[in-house]
Amino acid sequence: MKSKQIRQTFLEFFENKKHQIVSSAPMVIKNDPTLMFTNAGMNQFKEYFLGNSDPKSNRVTDSQKCLRVSGKHNDLEEVGVDTYHHTMFEMLGNWSFGDYFKKEVISWAWELLTEVYGIDKDCLYVTIFEGDKSENLDRDTEAYDYWKELIAEDRILNGNKADNFWEMGAQGPCGPCSEIHVDIRSKEEKAAVDGATLVNMDHPQVVEIWNLVFMQYNRMADGSLKNLPNQHVDTGMGFERLAMVLQNVQSNYDTDVFTPLIREIETITGHTYGKTTQEDIAIRVIADHLRAVSFSIADGQLPSNNGAGYVIRMILRRAIRYGFTYLGKKEPFIYQLVNTLSKQMGDAFPELKSQKNLILNVIKEEEASFLRTLENGLTLLDSMIAGMKSDGSKTLDGKKAFELNDTYGFPKELTRLILSEQGLEMDEEGFSIALKKQQDDSRKASATETSDWTVLVDDDTQEFIGYDKLEADVRISQYRKVTSKKDGELYQIVFNMTPFYGESGGQTGDKGYLESASGDTVYIVDTKKENGQTVHLTKNLPKEIGGTHKVVVDANQRARTAANHTATHLLHQAMRKILGKHVEQKGSMVRSASLRFDFSHFSKVSPEELVEIENFVNARIREQLSLEENRNNTYDQAIEDGAIGLFGEKYGDVVRTIKFGESNELCGGTHVKNTGDIWHFKITSESAVASGIRRIEAITSDAVKDFFTEQSKSFEEIKAVLKNPTKNPAESIVALQDENASLKKEIEQLLKAKAGNLKGDLIASAKSINGVNFIATKTDLDAKSVKELAFNIEKEVENLFLIIGAANGDKATLTVILSKNLVEEKSLDAGKIVRELGKHIQGGGGGQSHFATAGGKNAAGIDAALAAAEELI
């Protein structure tokens, strides 16, 4: 059975069991501060499990894109080394929200696997939760009784808490689970070793394929368990592992999920899969990581230096490094696989087709950049190895190896390999200590302690009234304390209804205050969205928790933010009209002070185009276009009506559309009632973010007034400095630049003449010491002149040891040049010499064996350095 059919069969099976088929959520999570990536199929349904909102259907099914590379669920180190772990994988799942429970899901799972997919019952084992005395949890005899009606009792195995009690995290919904494992070994292997002994033992042919989770508890902050109001079912089946079983192969990478990519890698690299272990691992890593990175970019997450973007960059660099080290690929090549992936999975996940060019270009640019980093790292490592050999050391210091990895991105494995090739080794313990220190520091910096919610009012759904009102009388539904090193102690408060907009869709959250009936005021410093709720952050709680409170949004901040958000829509419209329909929004940040807009475009936006874009937006502002809002549109109807949906966003069945003239977008943010309220729009910068992604930053309203006021002030100051109130300052500045360039040329000529005169005097001053012509001098020449002087003298004097000290204020430089015969005959090294002499000027340096320089901050030490140089001879 082909993989496409396997996926479709699963969805249709549960559709026939009255489940609603839903789309996969984006793999990159945008409105949940507890997660970077979707790592399980249930992530998009967390708010239903928590009871924060009601699902449209009590039964749903899907194939969810997942990524596991950090935190509790981290499979990265196993990926490629074994044949059944992946970074990005599909999780086939079915869910019940307070509807059916253990009996139905166990029966259906067995029916699908054995009757529909036709898996031999004698290949299957199931596990149930054995109980845990420390948690006062009994054995899951209910699941056991249902299973024994379907499978032999000796194939029902007990599982401990680690394997058979599933938890969302340190807090939240959880419960016992029942795993289904499959044994695909040969008859001979099965006869020799009982499959039951290999379950959950990391055997590559005895693997878990489906986990049935029975959510019935809520884990509290103190570790205790409380019963959930409703019992839920959450299942997840590994699509790639299921394909391995149904296609009768021994590895996920031998299925048609991966073989097209592997064949393409073979073609590009000239290496054949299945010949050597290390090359096979490299090919598997590249095939897997290409999928993870491509889906992430398609869902809106570009590689970067922090957060989720850092994780994606790390995954891609791991793939590049394997290709570089084991497949000999010194040029970008992974990007060429995007076409194959798009053809293979684009029907199931259309975003791969629509974003194909972006994915391809971003990966290509990242490859080229990291390969340059590898070259720089090799140069640094070569220098370290040379130092080790001169010192007689056989082990590279672990801190240096870690710095090479952490600062320069040079992989530890590559460092170890290169060292071993030269009979050297790396201080593994020192590396681990440095790594652990960094991880501990990072963990401490981001550690958050969260208490349980104190529930005052049991509201199922919180109402947002912020589109129409900026203040309201509300009740506190629940609150909790959150403590972190970064923000200190904060309180999260949820109201029964709120006019505050929670950060989402690129728009920052509202600020404002809460006022109790007694007059007690608490400032709301930020507003977030978390698991379907709007959460208000405060430094303290009101003295009176109960009763009614008046909450007020900061109207000025909201107005400025709304102006910037509406301007973002107009900017998007302008760029699609002026630059072309290929322009798509790839991210935005809307704040009260400014706006930032990332978009797809494969060249720098010219100054003329920026002016045209600005003029277009300001023309729409002058037209005073009124807001046309539809809060209850269907997604399909909105798209049919021409509304633009943003990539990487997941929309529900009911959407909100925002129109200003011909600008029509799906958007949940806040906006002005009329474009005239924006006053004016001004672009402040245009830059590159990544290959094919540009960024425009802009301001509106009061910020534009402040900008022009500051510009006018600066203009008047420039005129005053130039002392030309009636002339054009630009012409005066050009004249000054021309005069400056002319003076620089005169200075260069004078310095050259001075160096020429000095050359003869220095040659005449040479001292013969132990067969070496030693010259030392102190000068005020610039670095370029000193270098030219040194090489000119070196051409005319044999057996030369020349040192020049140059002072420029408190700063100092030392330049050492040696005749090449001295380097060879007397084993002299200018780099080592200048490093030692550099201590006198409180600095350091290095270079080649015949020419080197040092810089320092103590010009007074030059004389001591020159004297020390003579002593060396």
PDB file of N, CA and C in Angstrom, residues 561-643:
ATOM      1  N   THR A 561      -1.429  51.580  17.766  1.00  0.00           N
ATOM      2  CA  THR A 561      -1.273  50.202  17.275  1.00  0.00           C
ATOM      3  C   THR A 561      -2.244  49.935  16.131  1.00  0.00           C
ATOM      4  N   ALA A 562      -3.489  50.370  16.298  1.00  0.00           N
ATOM      5  CA  ALA A 562      -4.494  50.167  15.245  1.00  0.00           C
ATOM      6  C   ALA A 562      -4.083  50.872  13.958  1.00  0.00           C
ATOM      7  N   ALA A 563      -3.541  52.087  14.071  1.00  0.00           N
ATOM      8  CA  ALA A 563      -3.081  52.813  12.886  1.00  0.00           C
ATOM      9  C   ALA A 563      -1.974  52.038  12.179  1.00  0.00           C
ATOM     10  N   ASN A 564      -1.041  51.497  12.954  1.00  0.00           N
ATOM     11  CA  ASN A 564       0.058  50.730  12.361  1.00  0.00           C
ATOM     12  C   ASN A 564      -0.439  49.429  11.736  1.00  0.00           C
ATOM     13  N   HIS A 565      -1.442  48.801  12.353  1.00  0.00           N
ATOM     14  CA  HIS A 565      -1.948  47.543  11.794  1.00  0.00           C
ATOM     15  C   HIS A 565      -2.676  47.786  10.471  1.00  0.00           C
ATOM     16  N   THR A 566      -3.493  48.828  10.445  1.00  0.00           N
ATOM     17  CA  THR A 566      -4.180  49.149   9.187  1.00  0.00           C
ATOM     18  C   THR A 566      -3.171  49.537   8.108  1.00  0.00           C
ATOM     19  N   ALA A 567      -2.138  50.285   8.500  1.00  0.00           N
ATOM     20  CA  ALA A 567      -1.098  50.667   7.532  1.00  0.00           C
ATOM     21  C   ALA A 567      -0.383  49.438   6.989  1.00  0.00           C
ATOM     22  N   THR A 568      -0.253  48.407   7.810  1.00  0.00           N
ATOM     23  CA  THR A 568       0.368  47.156   7.350  1.00  0.00           C
ATOM     24  C   THR A 568      -0.446  46.534   6.222  1.00  0.00           C
ATOM     25  N   HIS A 569      -1.770  46.548   6.347  1.00  0.00           N
ATOM     26  CA  HIS A 569      -2.631  46.030   5.278  1.00  0.00           C
ATOM     27  C   HIS A 569      -2.471  46.852   4.003  1.00  0.00           C
ATOM     28  N   LEU A 570      -2.445  48.160   4.148  1.00  0.00           N
ATOM     29  CA  LEU A 570      -2.298  49.032   2.977  1.00  0.00           C
ATOM     30  C   LEU A 570      -0.926  48.850   2.339  1.00  0.00           C
ATOM     31  N   LEU A 571       0.097  48.630   3.174  1.00  0.00           N
ATOM     32  CA  LEU A 571       1.450  48.388   2.668  1.00  0.00           C
ATOM     33  C   LEU A 571       1.487  47.103   1.860  1.00  0.00           C
ATOM     34  N   HIS A 572       0.822  46.063   2.367  1.00  0.00           N
ATOM     35  CA  HIS A 572       0.760  44.791   1.647  1.00  0.00           C
ATOM     36  C   HIS A 572       0.110  44.989   0.279  1.00  0.00           C
ATOM     37  N   GLN A 573      -0.989  45.719   0.265  1.00  0.00           N
ATOM     38  CA  GLN A 573      -1.683  46.000  -0.996  1.00  0.00           C
ATOM     39  C   GLN A 573      -0.772  46.767  -1.947  1.00  0.00           C
ATOM     40  N   ALA A 574      -0.060  47.762  -1.418  1.00  0.00           N
ATOM     41  CA  ALA A 574       0.822  48.582  -2.253  1.00  0.00           C
ATOM     42  C   ALA A 574       1.918  47.757  -2.899  1.00  0.00           C
ATOM     43  N   MET A 575       2.530  46.886  -2.138  1.00  0.00           N
ATOM     44  CA  MET A 575       3.642  46.099  -2.680  1.00  0.00           C
ATOM     45  C   MET A 575       3.170  45.091  -3.721  1.00  0.00           C
ATOM     46  N   ARG A 576       2.000  44.500  -3.507  1.00  0.00           N
ATOM     47  CA  ARG A 576       1.487  43.560  -4.511  1.00  0.00           C
ATOM     48  C   ARG A 576       1.150  44.291  -5.812  1.00  0.00           C
ATOM     49  N   LYS A 577       0.757  45.551  -5.691  1.00  0.00           N
ATOM     50  CA  LYS A 577       0.423  46.317  -6.899  1.00  0.00           C
ATOM     51  C   LYS A 577       1.683  46.825  -7.586  1.00  0.00           C
ATOM     52  N   ILE A 578       2.676  47.271  -6.817  1.00  0.00           N
ATOM     53  CA  ILE A 578       3.865  47.919  -7.388  1.00  0.00           C
ATOM     54  C   ILE A 578       4.969  46.909  -7.705  1.00  0.00           C
ATOM     55  N   LEU A 579       5.188  45.939  -6.811  1.00  0.00           N
ATOM     56  CA  LEU A 579       6.267  44.959  -7.018  1.00  0.00           C
ATOM     57  C   LEU A 579       5.788  43.706  -7.737  1.00  0.00           C
ATOM     58  N   GLY A 580       4.507  43.355  -7.570  1.00  0.00           N
ATOM     59  CA  GLY A 580       3.989  42.179  -8.260  1.00  0.00           C
ATOM     60  C   GLY A 580       3.184  41.281  -7.337  1.00  0.00           C
ATOM     61  N   LYS A 581       2.353  40.436  -7.938  1.00  0.00           N
ATOM     62  CA  LYS A 581       1.470  39.550  -7.175  1.00  0.00           C
ATOM     63  C   LYS A 581       2.234  38.448  -6.437  1.00  0.00           C
ATOM     64  N   HIS A 582       3.529  38.286  -6.756  1.00  0.00           N
ATOM     65  CA  HIS A 582       4.309  37.260  -6.065  1.00  0.00           C
ATOM     66  C   HIS A 582       4.585  37.640  -4.609  1.00  0.00           C
ATOM     67  N   VAL A 583       4.411  38.925  -4.288  1.00  0.00           N
ATOM     68  CA  VAL A 583       4.684  39.391  -2.924  1.00  0.00           C
ATOM     69  C   VAL A 583       3.666  38.778  -1.965  1.00  0.00           C
ATOM     70  N   GLU A 584       4.174  38.124  -0.923  1.00  0.00           N
ATOM     71  CA  GLU A 584       3.326  37.563   0.124  1.00  0.00           C
ATOM     72  C   GLU A 584       3.883  37.969   1.477  1.00  0.00           C
ATOM     73  N   GLN A 585       2.984  38.229   2.409  1.00  0.00           N
ATOM     74  CA  GLN A 585       3.433  38.548   3.766  1.00  0.00           C
ATOM     75  C   GLN A 585       4.052  37.310   4.397  1.00  0.00           C
ATOM     76  N   LYS A 586       5.254  37.462   4.967  1.00  0.00           N
ATOM     77  CA  LYS A 586       5.951  36.347   5.603  1.00  0.00           C
ATOM     78  C   LYS A 586       6.153  36.569   7.090  1.00  0.00           C
ATOM     79  N   GLY A 587       5.512  37.583   7.612  1.00  0.00           N
ATOM     80  CA  GLY A 587       5.645  37.878   9.030  1.00  0.00           C
ATOM     81  C   GLY A 587       5.459  39.351   9.263  1.00  0.00           C
ATOM     82  N   SER A 588       5.018  39.704  10.463  1.00  0.00           N
ATOM     83  CA  SER A 588       4.850  41.115  10.781  1.00  0.00           C
ATOM     84  C   SER A 588       4.942  41.321  12.281  1.00  0.00           C
ATOM     85  N   MET A 589       5.220  42.545  12.659  1.00  0.00           N
ATOM     86  CA  MET A 589       5.192  42.958  14.059  1.00  0.00           C
ATOM     87  C   MET A 589       4.551  44.329  14.105  1.00  0.00           C
ATOM     88  N   VAL A 590       3.410  44.405  14.752  1.00  0.00           N
ATOM     89  CA  VAL A 590       2.678  45.664  14.847  1.00  0.00           C
ATOM     90  C   VAL A 590       2.700  46.116  16.302  1.00  0.00           C
ATOM     91  N   ARG A 591       3.343  47.232  16.546  1.00  0.00           N
ATOM     92  CA  ARG A 591       3.408  47.816  17.888  1.00  0.00           C
ATOM     93  C   ARG A 591       2.829  49.223  17.850  1.00  0.00           C
ATOM     94  N   SER A 592       2.745  49.840  19.020  1.00  0.00           N
ATOM     95  CA  SER A 592       2.220  51.213  19.038  1.00  0.00           C
ATOM     96  C   SER A 592       3.220  52.192  18.429  1.00  0.00           C
ATOM     97  N   ALA A 593       4.518  51.872  18.533  1.00  0.00           N
ATOM     98  CA  ALA A 593       5.546  52.802  18.066  1.00  0.00           C
ATOM     99  C   ALA A 593       5.832  52.666  16.575  1.00  0.00           C
ATOM    100  N   SER A 594       5.712  51.465  16.023  1.00  0.00           N
ATOM    101  CA  SER A 594       6.125  51.247  14.630  1.00  0.00           C
ATOM    102  C   SER A 594       5.541  49.949  14.117  1.00  0.00           C
ATOM    103  N   LEU A 595       5.795  49.666  12.853  1.00  0.00           N
ATOM    104  CA  LEU A 595       5.383  48.406  12.257  1.00  0.00           C
ATOM    105  C   LEU A 595       6.552  47.802  11.487  1.00  0.00           C
ATOM    106  N   ARG A 596       6.549  46.498  11.416  1.00  0.00           N
ATOM    107  CA  ARG A 596       7.570  45.760  10.663  1.00  0.00           C
ATOM    108  C   ARG A 596       6.845  44.762   9.777  1.00  0.00           C
ATOM    109  N   PHE A 597       7.275  44.675   8.518  1.00  0.00           N
ATOM    110  CA  PHE A 597       6.575  43.826   7.553  1.00  0.00           C
ATOM    111  C   PHE A 597       7.597  43.035   6.744  1.00  0.00           C
ATOM    112  N   ASP A 598       7.559  41.706   6.858  1.00  0.00           N
ATOM    113  CA  ASP A 598       8.432  40.818   6.083  1.00  0.00           C
ATOM    114  C   ASP A 598       7.656  40.266   4.899  1.00  0.00           C
ATOM    115  N   PHE A 599       8.313  40.215   3.732  1.00  0.00           N
ATOM    116  CA  PHE A 599       7.587  39.808   2.531  1.00  0.00           C
ATOM    117  C   PHE A 599       8.532  39.108   1.552  1.00  0.00           C
ATOM    118  N   SER A 600       7.938  38.321   0.674  1.00  0.00           N
ATOM    119  CA  SER A 600       8.722  37.583  -0.325  1.00  0.00           C
ATOM    120  C   SER A 600       9.006  38.483  -1.523  1.00  0.00           C
ATOM    121  N   HIS A 601      10.289  38.619  -1.839  1.00  0.00           N
ATOM    122  CA  HIS A 601      10.703  39.420  -2.996  1.00  0.00           C
ATOM    123  C   HIS A 601      12.191  39.140  -3.186  1.00  0.00           C
ATOM    124  N   PHE A 602      12.610  38.881  -4.412  1.00  0.00           N
ATOM    125  CA  PHE A 602      13.957  38.360  -4.618  1.00  0.00           C
ATOM    126  C   PHE A 602      14.972  39.405  -5.062  1.00  0.00           C
ATOM    127  N   SER A 603      14.701  40.663  -4.770  1.00  0.00           N
ATOM    128  CA  SER A 603      15.705  41.698  -5.018  1.00  0.00           C
ATOM    129  C   SER A 603      15.430  42.865  -4.081  1.00  0.00           C
ATOM    130  N   LYS A 604      16.431  43.695  -3.905  1.00  0.00           N
ATOM    131  CA  LYS A 604      16.279  44.870  -3.049  1.00  0.00           C
ATOM    132  C   LYS A 604      15.236  45.804  -3.654  1.00  0.00           C
ATOM    133  N   VAL A 605      14.373  46.353  -2.808  1.00  0.00           N
ATOM    134  CA  VAL A 605      13.392  47.322  -3.292  1.00  0.00           C
ATOM    135  C   VAL A 605      14.121  48.644  -3.528  1.00  0.00           C
ATOM    136  N   SER A 606      14.033  49.166  -4.728  1.00  0.00           N
ATOM    137  CA  SER A 606      14.779  50.370  -5.093  1.00  0.00           C
ATOM    138  C   SER A 606      14.220  51.598  -4.376  1.00  0.00           C
ATOM    139  N   PRO A 607      15.024  52.655  -4.245  1.00  0.00           N
ATOM    140  CA  PRO A 607      14.529  53.897  -3.629  1.00  0.00           C
ATOM    141  C   PRO A 607      13.300  54.446  -4.343  1.00  0.00           C
ATOM    142  N   GLU A 608      13.302  54.314  -5.664  1.00  0.00           N
ATOM    143  CA  GLU A 608      12.160  54.818  -6.431  1.00  0.00           C
ATOM    144  C   GLU A 608      10.895  54.002  -6.109  1.00  0.00           C
ATOM    145  N   GLU A 609      11.061  52.688  -5.970  1.00  0.00           N
ATOM    146  CA  GLU A 609       9.914  51.832  -5.636  1.00  0.00           C
ATOM    147  C   GLU A 609       9.407  52.123  -4.229  1.00  0.00           C
ATOM    148  N   LEU A 610      10.328  52.389  -3.300  1.00  0.00           N
ATOM    149  CA  LEU A 610       9.921  52.709  -1.929  1.00  0.00           C
ATOM    150  C   LEU A 610       9.103  54.001  -1.899  1.00  0.00           C
ATOM    151  N   VAL A 611       9.524  54.979  -2.677  1.00  0.00           N
ATOM    152  CA  VAL A 611       8.766  56.231  -2.756  1.00  0.00           C
ATOM    153  C   VAL A 611       7.381  55.967  -3.322  1.00  0.00           C
ATOM    154  N   GLU A 612       7.307  55.116  -4.364  1.00  0.00           N
ATOM    155  CA  GLU A 612       6.025  54.796  -4.987  1.00  0.00           C
ATOM    156  C   GLU A 612       5.109  54.072  -3.995  1.00  0.00           C
ATOM    157  N   ILE A 613       5.696  53.157  -3.205  1.00  0.00           N
ATOM    158  CA  ILE A 613       4.915  52.431  -2.195  1.00  0.00           C
ATOM    159  C   ILE A 613       4.387  53.397  -1.130  1.00  0.00           C
ATOM    160  N   GLU A 614       5.262  54.260  -0.658  1.00  0.00           N
ATOM    161  CA  GLU A 614       4.857  55.275   0.328  1.00  0.00           C
ATOM    162  C   GLU A 614       3.710  56.126  -0.212  1.00  0.00           C
ATOM    163  N   ASN A 615       3.859  56.589  -1.434  1.00  0.00           N
ATOM    164  CA  ASN A 615       2.838  57.447  -2.043  1.00  0.00           C
ATOM    165  C   ASN A 615       1.502  56.712  -2.182  1.00  0.00           C
ATOM    166  N   PHE A 616       1.574  55.416  -2.526  1.00  0.00           N
ATOM    167  CA  PHE A 616       0.353  54.613  -2.670  1.00  0.00           C
ATOM    168  C   PHE A 616      -0.386  54.542  -1.336  1.00  0.00           C
ATOM    169  N   VAL A 617       0.350  54.225  -0.270  1.00  0.00           N
ATOM    170  CA  VAL A 617      -0.287  54.100   1.046  1.00  0.00           C
ATOM    171  C   VAL A 617      -0.867  55.441   1.484  1.00  0.00           C
ATOM    172  N   ASN A 618      -0.113  56.511   1.311  1.00  0.00           N
ATOM    173  CA  ASN A 618      -0.597  57.825   1.734  1.00  0.00           C
ATOM    174  C   ASN A 618      -1.789  58.294   0.902  1.00  0.00           C
ATOM    175  N   ALA A 619      -1.860  57.836  -0.344  1.00  0.00           N
ATOM    176  CA  ALA A 619      -3.031  58.162  -1.166  1.00  0.00           C
ATOM    177  C   ALA A 619      -4.282  57.495  -0.595  1.00  0.00           C
ATOM    178  N   ARG A 620      -4.127  56.237  -0.114  1.00  0.00           N
ATOM    179  CA  ARG A 620      -5.264  55.538   0.501  1.00  0.00           C
ATOM    180  C   ARG A 620      -5.664  56.213   1.813  1.00  0.00           C
ATOM    181  N   ILE A 621      -4.684  56.776   2.525  1.00  0.00           N
ATOM    182  CA  ILE A 621      -4.975  57.492   3.772  1.00  0.00           C
ATOM    183  C   ILE A 621      -5.774  58.760   3.462  1.00  0.00           C
ATOM    184  N   ARG A 622      -5.350  59.479   2.413  1.00  0.00           N
ATOM    185  CA  ARG A 622      -6.041  60.716   2.044  1.00  0.00           C
ATOM    186  C   ARG A 622      -7.456  60.448   1.528  1.00  0.00           C
ATOM    187  N   GLU A 623      -7.685  59.250   0.975  1.00  0.00           N
ATOM    188  CA  GLU A 623      -9.022  58.902   0.479  1.00  0.00           C
ATOM    189  C   GLU A 623     -10.018  58.693   1.619  1.00  0.00           C
ATOM    190  N   GLN A 624      -9.507  58.561   2.852  1.00  0.00           N
ATOM    191  CA  GLN A 624     -10.351  58.364   4.027  1.00  0.00           C
ATOM    192  C   GLN A 624     -11.322  57.190   3.825  1.00  0.00           C
ATOM    193  N   LEU A 625     -10.725  56.030   3.573  1.00  0.00           N
ATOM    194  CA  LEU A 625     -11.508  54.812   3.343  1.00  0.00           C
ATOM    195  C   LEU A 625     -12.060  54.294   4.662  1.00  0.00           C
ATOM    196  N   SER A 626     -13.333  53.972   4.680  1.00  0.00           N
ATOM    197  CA  SER A 626     -13.965  53.461   5.896  1.00  0.00           C
ATOM    198  C   SER A 626     -13.724  51.965   6.049  1.00  0.00           C
ATOM    199  N   LEU A 627     -13.652  51.524   7.292  1.00  0.00           N
ATOM    200  CA  LEU A 627     -13.491  50.098   7.592  1.00  0.00           C
ATOM    201  C   LEU A 627     -14.751  49.332   7.232  1.00  0.00           C
ATOM    202  N   GLU A 628     -14.574  48.242   6.464  1.00  0.00           N
ATOM    203  CA  GLU A 628     -15.663  47.293   6.205  1.00  0.00           C
ATOM    204  C   GLU A 628     -15.269  45.984   6.879  1.00  0.00           C
ATOM    205  N   GLU A 629     -16.002  45.640   7.923  1.00  0.00           N
ATOM    206  CA  GLU A 629     -15.636  44.490   8.753  1.00  0.00           C
ATOM    207  C   GLU A 629     -16.732  43.438   8.720  1.00  0.00           C
ATOM    208  N   ASN A 630     -16.319  42.180   8.584  1.00  0.00           N
ATOM    209  CA  ASN A 630     -17.259  41.051   8.675  1.00  0.00           C
ATOM    210  C   ASN A 630     -16.689  40.069   9.688  1.00  0.00           C
ATOM    211  N   ARG A 631     -17.346  39.963  10.829  1.00  0.00           N
ATOM    212  CA  ARG A 631     -16.822  39.115  11.894  1.00  0.00           C
ATOM    213  C   ARG A 631     -17.317  37.676  11.822  1.00  0.00           C
ATOM    214  N   ASN A 632     -18.251  37.393  10.946  1.00  0.00           N
ATOM    215  CA  ASN A 632     -18.857  36.058  10.922  1.00  0.00           C
ATOM    216  C   ASN A 632     -18.876  35.475   9.517  1.00  0.00           C
ATOM    217  N   ASN A 633     -17.764  35.638   8.809  1.00  0.00           N
ATOM    218  CA  ASN A 633     -17.661  35.086   7.463  1.00  0.00           C
ATOM    219  C   ASN A 633     -17.142  33.658   7.545  1.00  0.00           C
ATOM    220  N   THR A 634     -17.448  32.843   6.565  1.00  0.00           N
ATOM    221  CA  THR A 634     -16.830  31.520   6.496  1.00  0.00           C
ATOM    222  C   THR A 634     -15.492  31.655   5.765  1.00  0.00           C
ATOM    223  N   TYR A 635     -14.580  30.783   6.092  1.00  0.00           N
ATOM    224  CA  TYR A 635     -13.259  30.855   5.467  1.00  0.00           C
ATOM    225  C   TYR A 635     -13.368  30.732   3.950  1.00  0.00           C
ATOM    226  N   ASP A 636     -14.114  29.744   3.485  1.00  0.00           N
ATOM    227  CA  ASP A 636     -14.223  29.504   2.039  1.00  0.00           C
ATOM    228  C   ASP A 636     -14.845  30.703   1.325  1.00  0.00           C
ATOM    229  N   GLN A 637     -15.883  31.301   1.952  1.00  0.00           N
ATOM    230  CA  GLN A 637     -16.542  32.439   1.320  1.00  0.00           C
ATOM    231  C   GLN A 637     -15.615  33.649   1.283  1.00  0.00           C
ATOM    232  N   ALA A 638     -14.845  33.845   2.362  1.00  0.00           N
ATOM    233  CA  ALA A 638     -13.922  34.984   2.420  1.00  0.00           C
ATOM    234  C   ALA A 638     -12.859  34.877   1.331  1.00  0.00           C
ATOM    235  N   ILE A 639     -12.309  33.685   1.151  1.00  0.00           N
ATOM    236  CA  ILE A 639     -11.289  33.482   0.117  1.00  0.00           C
ATOM    237  C   ILE A 639     -11.902  33.677  -1.264  1.00  0.00           C
ATOM    238  N   GLU A 640     -13.115  33.177  -1.439  1.00  0.00           N
ATOM    239  CA  GLU A 640     -13.805  33.336  -2.723  1.00  0.00           C
ATOM    240  C   GLU A 640     -14.062  34.814  -3.022  1.00  0.00           C
ATOM    241  N   ASP A 641     -14.276  35.608  -1.964  1.00  0.00           N
ATOM    242  CA  ASP A 641     -14.532  37.042  -2.135  1.00  0.00           C
ATOM    243  C   ASP A 641     -13.247  37.842  -2.326  1.00  0.00           C
ATOM    244  N   GLY A 642     -12.094  37.159  -2.336  1.00  0.00           N
ATOM    245  CA  GLY A 642     -10.841  37.841  -2.623  1.00  0.00           C
ATOM    246  C   GLY A 642     -10.001  38.193  -1.419  1.00  0.00           C
ATOM    247  N   ALA A 643     -10.407  37.740  -0.223  1.00  0.00           N
ATOM    248  CA  ALA A 643      -9.616  38.036   0.979  1.00  0.00           C
ATOM    249  C   ALA A 643      -8.304  37.260   0.937  1.00  0.00           C
TER     250      ALA A 643
END
